[in-house]
Coordinates of C-alpha atoms in Angstrom, one line a residue:
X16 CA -25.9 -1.6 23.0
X17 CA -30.0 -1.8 22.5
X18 CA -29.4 -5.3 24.0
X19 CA -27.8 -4.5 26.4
X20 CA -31.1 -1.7 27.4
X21 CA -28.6 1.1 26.7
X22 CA -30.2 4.2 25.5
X23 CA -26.5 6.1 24.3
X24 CA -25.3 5.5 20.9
X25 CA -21.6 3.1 21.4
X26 CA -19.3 5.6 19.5
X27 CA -16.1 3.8 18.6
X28 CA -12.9 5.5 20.1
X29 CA -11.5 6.1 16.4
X30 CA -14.4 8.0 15.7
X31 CA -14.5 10.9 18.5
X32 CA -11.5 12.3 17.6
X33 CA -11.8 15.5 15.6
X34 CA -12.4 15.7 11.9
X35 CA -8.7 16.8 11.1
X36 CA -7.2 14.1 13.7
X37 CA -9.2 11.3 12.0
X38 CA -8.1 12.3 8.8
X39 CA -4.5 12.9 10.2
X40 CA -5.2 9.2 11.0
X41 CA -6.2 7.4 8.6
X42 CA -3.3 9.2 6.3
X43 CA -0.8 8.1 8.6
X44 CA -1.9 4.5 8.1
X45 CA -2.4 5.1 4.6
X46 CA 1.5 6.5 4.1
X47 CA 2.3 3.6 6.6
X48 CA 0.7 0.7 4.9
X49 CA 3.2 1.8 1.4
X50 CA 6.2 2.1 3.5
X51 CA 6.2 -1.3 5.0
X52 CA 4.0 -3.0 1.9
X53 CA 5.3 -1.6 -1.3
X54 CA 5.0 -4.8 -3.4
X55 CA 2.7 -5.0 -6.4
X56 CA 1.0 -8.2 -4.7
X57 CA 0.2 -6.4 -1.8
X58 CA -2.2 -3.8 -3.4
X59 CA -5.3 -5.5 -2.4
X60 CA -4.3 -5.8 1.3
X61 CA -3.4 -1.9 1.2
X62 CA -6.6 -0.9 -0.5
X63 CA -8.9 -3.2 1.3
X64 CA -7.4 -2.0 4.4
X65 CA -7.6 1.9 3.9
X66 CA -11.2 1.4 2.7
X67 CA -12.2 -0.3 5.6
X68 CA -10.4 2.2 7.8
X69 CA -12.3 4.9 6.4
X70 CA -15.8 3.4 7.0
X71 CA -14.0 3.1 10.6
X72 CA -13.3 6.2 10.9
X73 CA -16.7 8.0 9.7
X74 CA -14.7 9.5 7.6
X75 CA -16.8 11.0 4.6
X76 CA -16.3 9.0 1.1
X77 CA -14.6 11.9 -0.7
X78 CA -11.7 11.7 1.5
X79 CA -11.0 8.0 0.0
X80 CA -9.1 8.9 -3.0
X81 CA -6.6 10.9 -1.2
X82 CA -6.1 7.6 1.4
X83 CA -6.1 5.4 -1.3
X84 CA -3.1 7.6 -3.2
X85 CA -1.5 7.6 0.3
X86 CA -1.5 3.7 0.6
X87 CA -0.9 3.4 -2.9
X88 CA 3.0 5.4 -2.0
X89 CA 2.5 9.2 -2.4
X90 CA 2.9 12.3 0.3
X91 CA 5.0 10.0 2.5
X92 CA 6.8 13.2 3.9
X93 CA 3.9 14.2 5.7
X94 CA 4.7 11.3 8.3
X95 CA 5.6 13.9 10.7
X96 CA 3.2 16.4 10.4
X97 CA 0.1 13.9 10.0
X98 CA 2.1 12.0 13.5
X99 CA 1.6 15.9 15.2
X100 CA -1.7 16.4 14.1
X101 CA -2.7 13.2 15.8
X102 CA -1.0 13.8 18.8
X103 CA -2.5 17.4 19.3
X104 CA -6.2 16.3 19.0
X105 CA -7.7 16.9 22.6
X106 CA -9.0 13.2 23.0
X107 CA -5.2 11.9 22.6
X108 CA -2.9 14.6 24.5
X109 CA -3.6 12.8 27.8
X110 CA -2.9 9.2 26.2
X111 CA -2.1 8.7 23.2
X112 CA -2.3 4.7 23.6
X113 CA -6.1 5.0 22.9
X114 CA -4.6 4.9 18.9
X115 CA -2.9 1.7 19.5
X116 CA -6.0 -0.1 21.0
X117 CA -8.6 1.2 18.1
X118 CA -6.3 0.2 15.3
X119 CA -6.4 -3.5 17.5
X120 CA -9.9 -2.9 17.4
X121 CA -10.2 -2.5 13.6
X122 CA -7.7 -5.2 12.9
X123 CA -9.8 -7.7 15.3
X124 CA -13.5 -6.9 14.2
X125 CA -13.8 -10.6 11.8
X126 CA -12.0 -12.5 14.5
X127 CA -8.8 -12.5 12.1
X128 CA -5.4 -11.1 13.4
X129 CA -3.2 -10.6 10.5
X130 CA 0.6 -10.5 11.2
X131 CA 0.5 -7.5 8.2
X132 CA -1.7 -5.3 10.3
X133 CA 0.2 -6.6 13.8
X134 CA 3.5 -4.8 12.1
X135 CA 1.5 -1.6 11.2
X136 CA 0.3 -1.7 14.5
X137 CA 3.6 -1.7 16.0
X138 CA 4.9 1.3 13.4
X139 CA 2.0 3.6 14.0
X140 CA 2.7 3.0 17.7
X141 CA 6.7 3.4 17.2
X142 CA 5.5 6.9 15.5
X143 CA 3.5 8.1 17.9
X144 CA 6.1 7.6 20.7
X145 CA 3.9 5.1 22.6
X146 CA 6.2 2.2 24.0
X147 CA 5.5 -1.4 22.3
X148 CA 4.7 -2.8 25.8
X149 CA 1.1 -1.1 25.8
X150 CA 0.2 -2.7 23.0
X151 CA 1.0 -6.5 24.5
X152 CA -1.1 -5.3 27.6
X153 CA -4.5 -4.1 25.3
X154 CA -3.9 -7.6 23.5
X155 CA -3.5 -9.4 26.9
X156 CA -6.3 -7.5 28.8
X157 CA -8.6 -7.8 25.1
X158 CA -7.9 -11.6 25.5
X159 CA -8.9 -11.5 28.9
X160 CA -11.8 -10.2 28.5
X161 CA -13.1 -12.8 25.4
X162 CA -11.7 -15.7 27.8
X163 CA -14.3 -14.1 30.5
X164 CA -16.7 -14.1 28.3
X165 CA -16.6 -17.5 26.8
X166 CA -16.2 -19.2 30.3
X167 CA -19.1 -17.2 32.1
X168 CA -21.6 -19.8 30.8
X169 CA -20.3 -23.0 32.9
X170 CA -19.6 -20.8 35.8
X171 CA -21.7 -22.0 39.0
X172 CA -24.0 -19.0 39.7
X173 CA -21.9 -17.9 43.4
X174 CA -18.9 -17.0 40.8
X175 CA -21.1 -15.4 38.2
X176 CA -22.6 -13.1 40.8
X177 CA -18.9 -12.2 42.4
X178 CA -17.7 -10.9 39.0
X179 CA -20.9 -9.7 38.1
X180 CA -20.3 -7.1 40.7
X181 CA -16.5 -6.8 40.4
X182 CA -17.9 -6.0 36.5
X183 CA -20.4 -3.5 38.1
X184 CA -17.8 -1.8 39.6
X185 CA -15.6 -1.5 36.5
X186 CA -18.8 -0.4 34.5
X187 CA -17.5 3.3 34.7
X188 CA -14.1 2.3 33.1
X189 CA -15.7 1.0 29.7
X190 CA -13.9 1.7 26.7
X191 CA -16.2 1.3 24.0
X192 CA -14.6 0.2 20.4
X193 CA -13.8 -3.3 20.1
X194 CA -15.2 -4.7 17.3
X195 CA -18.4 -5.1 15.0
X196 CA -18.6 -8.7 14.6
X197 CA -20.6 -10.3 12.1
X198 CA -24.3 -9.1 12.3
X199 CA -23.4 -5.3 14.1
X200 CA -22.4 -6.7 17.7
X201 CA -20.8 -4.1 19.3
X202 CA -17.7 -5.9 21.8
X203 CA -17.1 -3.2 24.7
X204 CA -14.2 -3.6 26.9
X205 CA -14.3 -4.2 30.8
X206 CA -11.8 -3.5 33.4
X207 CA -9.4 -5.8 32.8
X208 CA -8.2 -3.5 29.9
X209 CA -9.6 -0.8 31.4
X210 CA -7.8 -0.5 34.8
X211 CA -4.2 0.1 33.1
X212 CA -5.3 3.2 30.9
X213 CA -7.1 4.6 33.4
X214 CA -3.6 4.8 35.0
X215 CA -2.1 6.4 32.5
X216 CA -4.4 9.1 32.2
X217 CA -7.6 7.6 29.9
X218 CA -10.3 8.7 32.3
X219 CA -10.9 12.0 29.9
X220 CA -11.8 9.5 26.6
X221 CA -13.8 7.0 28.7
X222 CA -17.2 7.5 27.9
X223 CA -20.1 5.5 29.4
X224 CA -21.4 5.5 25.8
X225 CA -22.5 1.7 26.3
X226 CA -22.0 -1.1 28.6
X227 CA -22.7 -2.9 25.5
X228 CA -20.3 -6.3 26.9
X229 CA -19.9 -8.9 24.3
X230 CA -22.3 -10.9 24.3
X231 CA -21.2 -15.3 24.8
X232 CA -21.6 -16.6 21.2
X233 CA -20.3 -14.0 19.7
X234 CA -17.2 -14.3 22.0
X235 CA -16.9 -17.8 21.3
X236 CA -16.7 -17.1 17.5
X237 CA -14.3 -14.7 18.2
X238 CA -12.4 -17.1 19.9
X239 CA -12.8 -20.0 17.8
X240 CA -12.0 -18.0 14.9
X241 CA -8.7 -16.3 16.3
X242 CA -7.5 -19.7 18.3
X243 CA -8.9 -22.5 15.8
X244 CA -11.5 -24.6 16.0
X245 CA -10.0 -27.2 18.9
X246 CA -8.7 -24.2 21.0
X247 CA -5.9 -26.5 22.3
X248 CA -3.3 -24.0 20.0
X249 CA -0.5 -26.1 18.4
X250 CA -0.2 -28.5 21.5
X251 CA -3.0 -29.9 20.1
X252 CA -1.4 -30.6 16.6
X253 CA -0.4 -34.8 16.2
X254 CA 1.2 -36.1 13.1
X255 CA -1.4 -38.5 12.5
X256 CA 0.6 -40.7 10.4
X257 CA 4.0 -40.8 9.3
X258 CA 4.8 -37.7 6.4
X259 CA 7.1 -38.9 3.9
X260 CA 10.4 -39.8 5.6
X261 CA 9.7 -37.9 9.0
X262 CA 9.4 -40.0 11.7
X263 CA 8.9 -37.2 14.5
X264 CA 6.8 -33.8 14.3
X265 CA 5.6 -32.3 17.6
X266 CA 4.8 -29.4 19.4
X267 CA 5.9 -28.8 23.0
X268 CA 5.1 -25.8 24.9
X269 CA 7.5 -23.7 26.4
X270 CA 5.0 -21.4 28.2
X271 CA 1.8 -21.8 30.0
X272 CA -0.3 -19.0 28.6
X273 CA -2.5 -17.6 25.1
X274 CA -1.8 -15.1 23.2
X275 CA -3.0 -13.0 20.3
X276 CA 0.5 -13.7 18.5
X277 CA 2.6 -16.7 19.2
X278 CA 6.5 -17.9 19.0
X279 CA 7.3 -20.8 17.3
X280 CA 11.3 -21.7 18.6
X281 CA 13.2 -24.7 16.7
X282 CA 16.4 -25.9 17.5
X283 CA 19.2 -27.2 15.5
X284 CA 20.5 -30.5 17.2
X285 CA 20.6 -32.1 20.6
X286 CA 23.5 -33.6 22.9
X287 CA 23.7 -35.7 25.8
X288 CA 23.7 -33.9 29.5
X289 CA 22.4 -30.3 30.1
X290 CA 21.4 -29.5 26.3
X291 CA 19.4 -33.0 25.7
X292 CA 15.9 -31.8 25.0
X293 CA 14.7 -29.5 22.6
X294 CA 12.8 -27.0 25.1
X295 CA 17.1 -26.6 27.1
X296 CA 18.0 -23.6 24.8
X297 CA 14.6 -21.5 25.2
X298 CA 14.0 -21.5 29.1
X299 CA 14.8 -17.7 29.1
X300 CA 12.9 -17.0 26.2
X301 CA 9.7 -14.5 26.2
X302 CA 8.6 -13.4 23.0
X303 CA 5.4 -14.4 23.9
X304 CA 2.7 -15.5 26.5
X305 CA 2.3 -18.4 23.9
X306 CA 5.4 -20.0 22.9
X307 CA 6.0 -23.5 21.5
X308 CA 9.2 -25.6 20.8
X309 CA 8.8 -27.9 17.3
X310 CA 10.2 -31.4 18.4
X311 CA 11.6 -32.8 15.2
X312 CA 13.5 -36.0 14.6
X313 CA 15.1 -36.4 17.8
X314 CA 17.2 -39.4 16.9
X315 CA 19.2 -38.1 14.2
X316 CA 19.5 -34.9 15.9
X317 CA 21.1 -36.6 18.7
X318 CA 23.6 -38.3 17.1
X319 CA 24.7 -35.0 15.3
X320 CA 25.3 -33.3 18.2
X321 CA 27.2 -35.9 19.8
X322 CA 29.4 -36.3 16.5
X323 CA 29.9 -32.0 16.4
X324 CA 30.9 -32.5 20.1
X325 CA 33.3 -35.7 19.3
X326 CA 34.7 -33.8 16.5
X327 CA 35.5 -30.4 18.8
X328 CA 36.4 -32.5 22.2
X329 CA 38.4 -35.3 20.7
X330 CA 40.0 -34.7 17.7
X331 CA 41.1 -31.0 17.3
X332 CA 43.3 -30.0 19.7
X333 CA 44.1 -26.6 20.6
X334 CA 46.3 -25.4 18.4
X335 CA 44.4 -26.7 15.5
X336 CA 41.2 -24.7 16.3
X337 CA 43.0 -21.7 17.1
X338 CA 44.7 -22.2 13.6
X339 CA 41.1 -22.9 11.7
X340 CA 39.8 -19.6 13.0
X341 CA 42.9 -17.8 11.5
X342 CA 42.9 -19.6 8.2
X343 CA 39.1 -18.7 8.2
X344 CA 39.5 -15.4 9.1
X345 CA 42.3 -14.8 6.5
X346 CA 39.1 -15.6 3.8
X347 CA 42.1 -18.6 2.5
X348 CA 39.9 -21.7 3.1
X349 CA 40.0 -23.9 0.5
X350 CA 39.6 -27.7 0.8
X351 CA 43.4 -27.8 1.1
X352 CA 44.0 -25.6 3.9
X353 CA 42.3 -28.1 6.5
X354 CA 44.8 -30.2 8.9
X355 CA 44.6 -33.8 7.4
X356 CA 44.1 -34.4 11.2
X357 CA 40.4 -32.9 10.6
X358 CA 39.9 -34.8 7.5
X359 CA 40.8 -37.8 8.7
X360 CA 37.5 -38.1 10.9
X361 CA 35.4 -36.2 8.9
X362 CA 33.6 -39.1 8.0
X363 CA 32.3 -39.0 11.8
X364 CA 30.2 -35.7 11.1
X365 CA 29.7 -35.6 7.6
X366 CA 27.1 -38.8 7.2
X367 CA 24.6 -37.3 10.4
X368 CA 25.0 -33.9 8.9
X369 CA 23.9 -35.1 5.8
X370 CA 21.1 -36.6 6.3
X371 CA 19.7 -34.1 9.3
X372 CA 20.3 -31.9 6.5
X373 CA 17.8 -33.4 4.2
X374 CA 15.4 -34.1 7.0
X375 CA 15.3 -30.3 8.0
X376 CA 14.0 -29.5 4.7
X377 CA 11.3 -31.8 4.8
X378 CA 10.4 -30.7 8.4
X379 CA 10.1 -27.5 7.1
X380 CA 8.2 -28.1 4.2
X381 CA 5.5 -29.8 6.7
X382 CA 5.8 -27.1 9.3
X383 CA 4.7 -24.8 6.7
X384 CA 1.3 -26.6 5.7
X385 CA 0.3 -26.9 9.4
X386 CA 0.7 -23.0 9.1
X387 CA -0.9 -22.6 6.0
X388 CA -3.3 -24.9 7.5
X389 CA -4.5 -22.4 10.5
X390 CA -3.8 -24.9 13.2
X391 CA -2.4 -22.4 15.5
X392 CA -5.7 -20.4 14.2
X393 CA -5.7 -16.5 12.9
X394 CA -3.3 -15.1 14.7
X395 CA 0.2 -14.2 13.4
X396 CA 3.7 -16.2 14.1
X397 CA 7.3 -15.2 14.7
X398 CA 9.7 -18.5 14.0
X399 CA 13.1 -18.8 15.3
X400 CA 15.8 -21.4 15.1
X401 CA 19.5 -21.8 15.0
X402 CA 21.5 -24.0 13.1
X403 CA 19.4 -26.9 11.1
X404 CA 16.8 -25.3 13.1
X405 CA 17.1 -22.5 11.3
X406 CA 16.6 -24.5 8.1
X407 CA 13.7 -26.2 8.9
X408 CA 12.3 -22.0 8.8
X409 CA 13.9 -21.4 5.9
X410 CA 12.1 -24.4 3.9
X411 CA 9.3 -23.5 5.7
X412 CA 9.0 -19.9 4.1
X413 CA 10.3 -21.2 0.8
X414 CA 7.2 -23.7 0.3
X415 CA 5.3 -21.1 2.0
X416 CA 5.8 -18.7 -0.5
X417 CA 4.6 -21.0 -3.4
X418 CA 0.9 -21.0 -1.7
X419 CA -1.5 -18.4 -2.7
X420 CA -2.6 -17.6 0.6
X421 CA 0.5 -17.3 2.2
X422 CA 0.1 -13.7 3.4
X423 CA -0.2 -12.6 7.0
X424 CA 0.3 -15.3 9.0
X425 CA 4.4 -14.6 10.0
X426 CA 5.2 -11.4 11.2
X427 CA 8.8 -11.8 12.0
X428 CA 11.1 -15.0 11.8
X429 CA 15.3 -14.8 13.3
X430 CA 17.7 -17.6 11.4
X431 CA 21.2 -18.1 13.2
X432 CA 23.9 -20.0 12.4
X433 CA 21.3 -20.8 9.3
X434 CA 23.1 -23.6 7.2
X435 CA 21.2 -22.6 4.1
X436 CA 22.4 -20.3 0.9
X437 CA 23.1 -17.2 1.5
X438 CA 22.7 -16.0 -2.4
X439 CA 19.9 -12.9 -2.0
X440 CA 18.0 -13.6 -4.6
X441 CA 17.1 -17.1 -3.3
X442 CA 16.0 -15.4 -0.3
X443 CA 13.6 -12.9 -2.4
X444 CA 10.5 -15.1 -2.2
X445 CA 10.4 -15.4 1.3
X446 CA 9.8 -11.3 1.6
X447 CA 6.6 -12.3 0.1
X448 CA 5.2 -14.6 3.3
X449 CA 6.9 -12.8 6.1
X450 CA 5.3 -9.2 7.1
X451 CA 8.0 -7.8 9.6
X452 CA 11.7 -8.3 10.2
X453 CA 13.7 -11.1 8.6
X454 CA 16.9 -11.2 10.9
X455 CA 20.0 -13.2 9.6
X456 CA 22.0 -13.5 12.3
X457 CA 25.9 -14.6 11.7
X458 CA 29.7 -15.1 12.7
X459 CA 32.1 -15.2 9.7
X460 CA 34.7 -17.2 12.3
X461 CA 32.4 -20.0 12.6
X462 CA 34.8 -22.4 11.0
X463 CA 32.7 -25.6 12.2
X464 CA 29.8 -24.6 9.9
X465 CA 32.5 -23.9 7.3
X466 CA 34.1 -27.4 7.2
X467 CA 30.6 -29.2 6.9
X468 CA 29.8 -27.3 4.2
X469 CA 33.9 -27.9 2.4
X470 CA 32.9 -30.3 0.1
X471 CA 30.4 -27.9 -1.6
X472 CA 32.0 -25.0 -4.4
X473 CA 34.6 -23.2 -3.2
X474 CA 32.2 -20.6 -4.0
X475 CA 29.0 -20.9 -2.1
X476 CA 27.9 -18.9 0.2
X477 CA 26.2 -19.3 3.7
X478 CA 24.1 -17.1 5.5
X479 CA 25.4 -18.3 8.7
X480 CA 29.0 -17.4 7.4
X481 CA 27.6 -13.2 6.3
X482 CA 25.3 -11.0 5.5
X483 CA 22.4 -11.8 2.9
X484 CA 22.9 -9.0 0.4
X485 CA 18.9 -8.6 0.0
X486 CA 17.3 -4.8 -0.2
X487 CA 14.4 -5.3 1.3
X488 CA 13.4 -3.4 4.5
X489 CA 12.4 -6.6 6.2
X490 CA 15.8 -7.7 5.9
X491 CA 17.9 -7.8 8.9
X492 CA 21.5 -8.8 8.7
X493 CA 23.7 -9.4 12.0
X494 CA 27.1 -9.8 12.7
X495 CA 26.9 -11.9 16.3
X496 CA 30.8 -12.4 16.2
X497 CA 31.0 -11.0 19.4
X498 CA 28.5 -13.3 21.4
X499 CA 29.5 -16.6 18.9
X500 CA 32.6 -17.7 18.7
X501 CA 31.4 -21.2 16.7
X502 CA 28.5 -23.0 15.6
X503 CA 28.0 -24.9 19.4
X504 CA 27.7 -21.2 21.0
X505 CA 24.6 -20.7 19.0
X506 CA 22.9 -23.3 22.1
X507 CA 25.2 -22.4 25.1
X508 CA 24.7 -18.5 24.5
X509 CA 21.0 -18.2 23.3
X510 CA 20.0 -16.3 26.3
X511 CA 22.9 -13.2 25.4
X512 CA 22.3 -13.8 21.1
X513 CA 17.8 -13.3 21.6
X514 CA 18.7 -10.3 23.6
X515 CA 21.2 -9.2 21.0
X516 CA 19.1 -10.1 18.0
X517 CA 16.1 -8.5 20.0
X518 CA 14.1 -10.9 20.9
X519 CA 12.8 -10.2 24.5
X520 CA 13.4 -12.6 27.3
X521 CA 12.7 -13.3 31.3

């Protein structure tokens, strides 16, 4: 602010609310921060967070033990009253969305976004009633801004001096209480995040307590710390030489546009025609302003799908489908219950599924070092796949979870048709790396994913066949029976399953 030749103190948005909303506050993050993180390893993220919150907040040091017993698991039945307390305070009654954007202040300030804090960010915002929406548009309008701020310096002067004045105008919209960065920087917000909270009623908490505007190199490490050192996100990412036995790795965007968290999508096998590239399933996808598709081993991905469509088209007729789903159904399939008709050309699908089968694993197991990595930078990921896509996430997580720092990079990640065990306790591990919702979704009549796995115990089970018996609140089990009638719905339907599973798109 002093550079900036501001006389006013920058008071950070947290910290004008009064002493009893604060503390209201900070408790309800507190409370929060057990609910969603109970685990034992998770203690240090809880108490380094509530500390830091505290400082925040201006909140006097005595209150610390009470936060720090709240994130630890106690007084969670004051959720309620702590969420009315909040709500009353004078500053909020107008617009209560100034919560969401100081907590993305707080979780921002060391140019680090973790995927832990993104899901208390969203539960603090689901408590207070404030829609989910108005959090993307403070993380679009924030990124905005630090995109302004990094490009001002090769602007040619003419454009420099047209949004110096468009800023000018804006100056009266400030919200003050983005971030300390590094040495005490204060990063105020222009317009561009302004303008929509003015609309909803912010003008009585926007105070012209500093046009104290981020200054350009402390933008830029902002930005290089949140978007990784090359800035080109994952696109930028080249298998340099061959890993092990995989032969193709890439990263192909499915949307023009950054974000402050981005979608990963990976499908499960190709076929000739409409559904020949891997980017076919996701065009209606939009999880994300920053979405990528994982192109992975196209060959052997091709010839899978044509052998699951050769096997379906060619050599079960009618009758004998509609008599697998019964026998399916009827929970009597045994390795003797298939039509020697099927097993007669099982050799067609059984060698490609094989070895895609292998290959997923060790996509996954590579996909999770990029991410471990920070290629896509410090922001956090949601993964989704179907079918051997699917897997490739699974293996992902599972060598994920045998990393030390494997916390807070995925926030939520949605398996279907996932030809992986379904066991729970084999599942356990990956609570550990992902911070939000771990959706299983499933149809028990999918018989094709049955058959390729007949040769395996009687006994095993698949996820993609149930439910994954894990208690965990992360885990999300869905029945998608009524959108998937068999494994080769999982491509043709994925516009009706991510709306089903809740995944938002175009």
């Amino acid at each position: 602010a002093q550079e900036a030749g501001e006389k006013e103190p920058c008071v950070l948005l947290g910290q004008r609310l009064g002493e009893a909303g604060r503390f209201a506050y900070a408790a309800l993050c507190g409370i929060s921060l057990a609910q969603l993180f109970p685990e034992e390893e998770q203690s240090s993220f809880r108490t380094e967070f509530i500390e830091g919150f505290v400082k925040w907040l201006d909140l006097p040091d005595a209150v610390l033990p009470a936060m720090t017993a709240f994130a630890g698991g106690l007084g969670g039945e004051g959720t309620e009253t702590f969420a009315q307390i909040v709500l009353n305070d004078p500053i909020l009654k107008e617009n209560p969305v100034v919560i969401t954007q100081d907590l993305l202040s707080f979780s921002l300030k060391d140019g680090y976004y973790d995927a832990r804090a993104r899901v208390l960010i969203c539960h603090i915002t689901w408590l207070l009633r404030i829609p989910l929406e108005e959090l993307e548009v403070l993380e679009e309008s924030l990124l905005e801004n630090l995109k302004d701020q990094k490009e001002e310096e090769s602007e040619t002067s003419e454009e420099s001096r047209k949004k110096k004045e468009r800023r000018k105008k804006l100056k009266r919209y400030l919200l003050i209480g983005l971030a300390t960065v590094g040495g005490g920087t204060v990063i105020g917000l222009t317009g561009g995040l302004a303008a929509p909270l003015v609309a909803a009623g912010a003008a009585t908490v926007i105070g012209s307590a500093g046009a104290a505007a981020l200054g350009s190199t402390a933008g830029i490490a902002v930005m290089a710390s949140l978007f990784g050192a090359a800035g080109a996100g994952l696109t930028g990412y080249k298998m340099k030489k061959r890993v092990g036995a995989i032969e193709e790795f890439e990263f192909l965007p499915l949307t023009e546009g950054k974000q402050l968290h981005i979608t990963i999508a990976i499908t499960g096998w190709l076929c000739t025609g409409k559904y020949g590239s891997f980017t076919a399933p996701w065009s209606s996808m939009l999880q994300s302003r920053e979405q990528y598709c994982l192109a992975w081993e196209s060959k052997y991905l091709m010839e899978l799908g044509n052998a699951l469509d050769s096997l379906l088209n060619g050599f079960v007729n009618m009758m004998a489908q509609e008599a697998l789903k019964f026998t399916v159904l009827s929970g009597i399939v045994t390795a003797l219950t298939w039509p020697a008709s099927l097993l007669t050309v099982a050799s067609v699908i059984d060698n490609p599924w094989g070895v895609c089968l292998h290959r997923s694993a060790e996509v996954g197991k590579h996909l999770a070092h990029i991410l471990l990595s920070r290629q896509q930078g410090k922001r956090p990921v949601t993964l989704i796949g179907f079918s051997l896509g699917a897997r490739v996430i699974y293996f992902c997580l599972q060598e994920m979870a045998q990393e030390k720092d494997c916390q807070g990079i995925i926030q939520d990640v949605v398996l279907l048709g996932a030809p992986v065990e379904g066991e729970a306790k084999y599942w356990k591990a990956i609570t550990k790396v992902v911070s939000g919702r771990i959706i299983n979704g499933y149809c028990r009549g999918d018989w094709l994913l049955r058959f390729v796995y007949r040769t395996s115990s009687v006994q095993i089970n698949v996820a993609g066949l149930q439910p994954v018996d894990l208690d965990d609140r992360r885990m999300v089990n869905m029945d998608l029976s009524f959108v998937v009638n068999g494994h080769l719905d999982y491509m043709k339907q994925m516009d009706t399953i991510l709306k089903a599973v809740g995944i938002k798109t175009k």
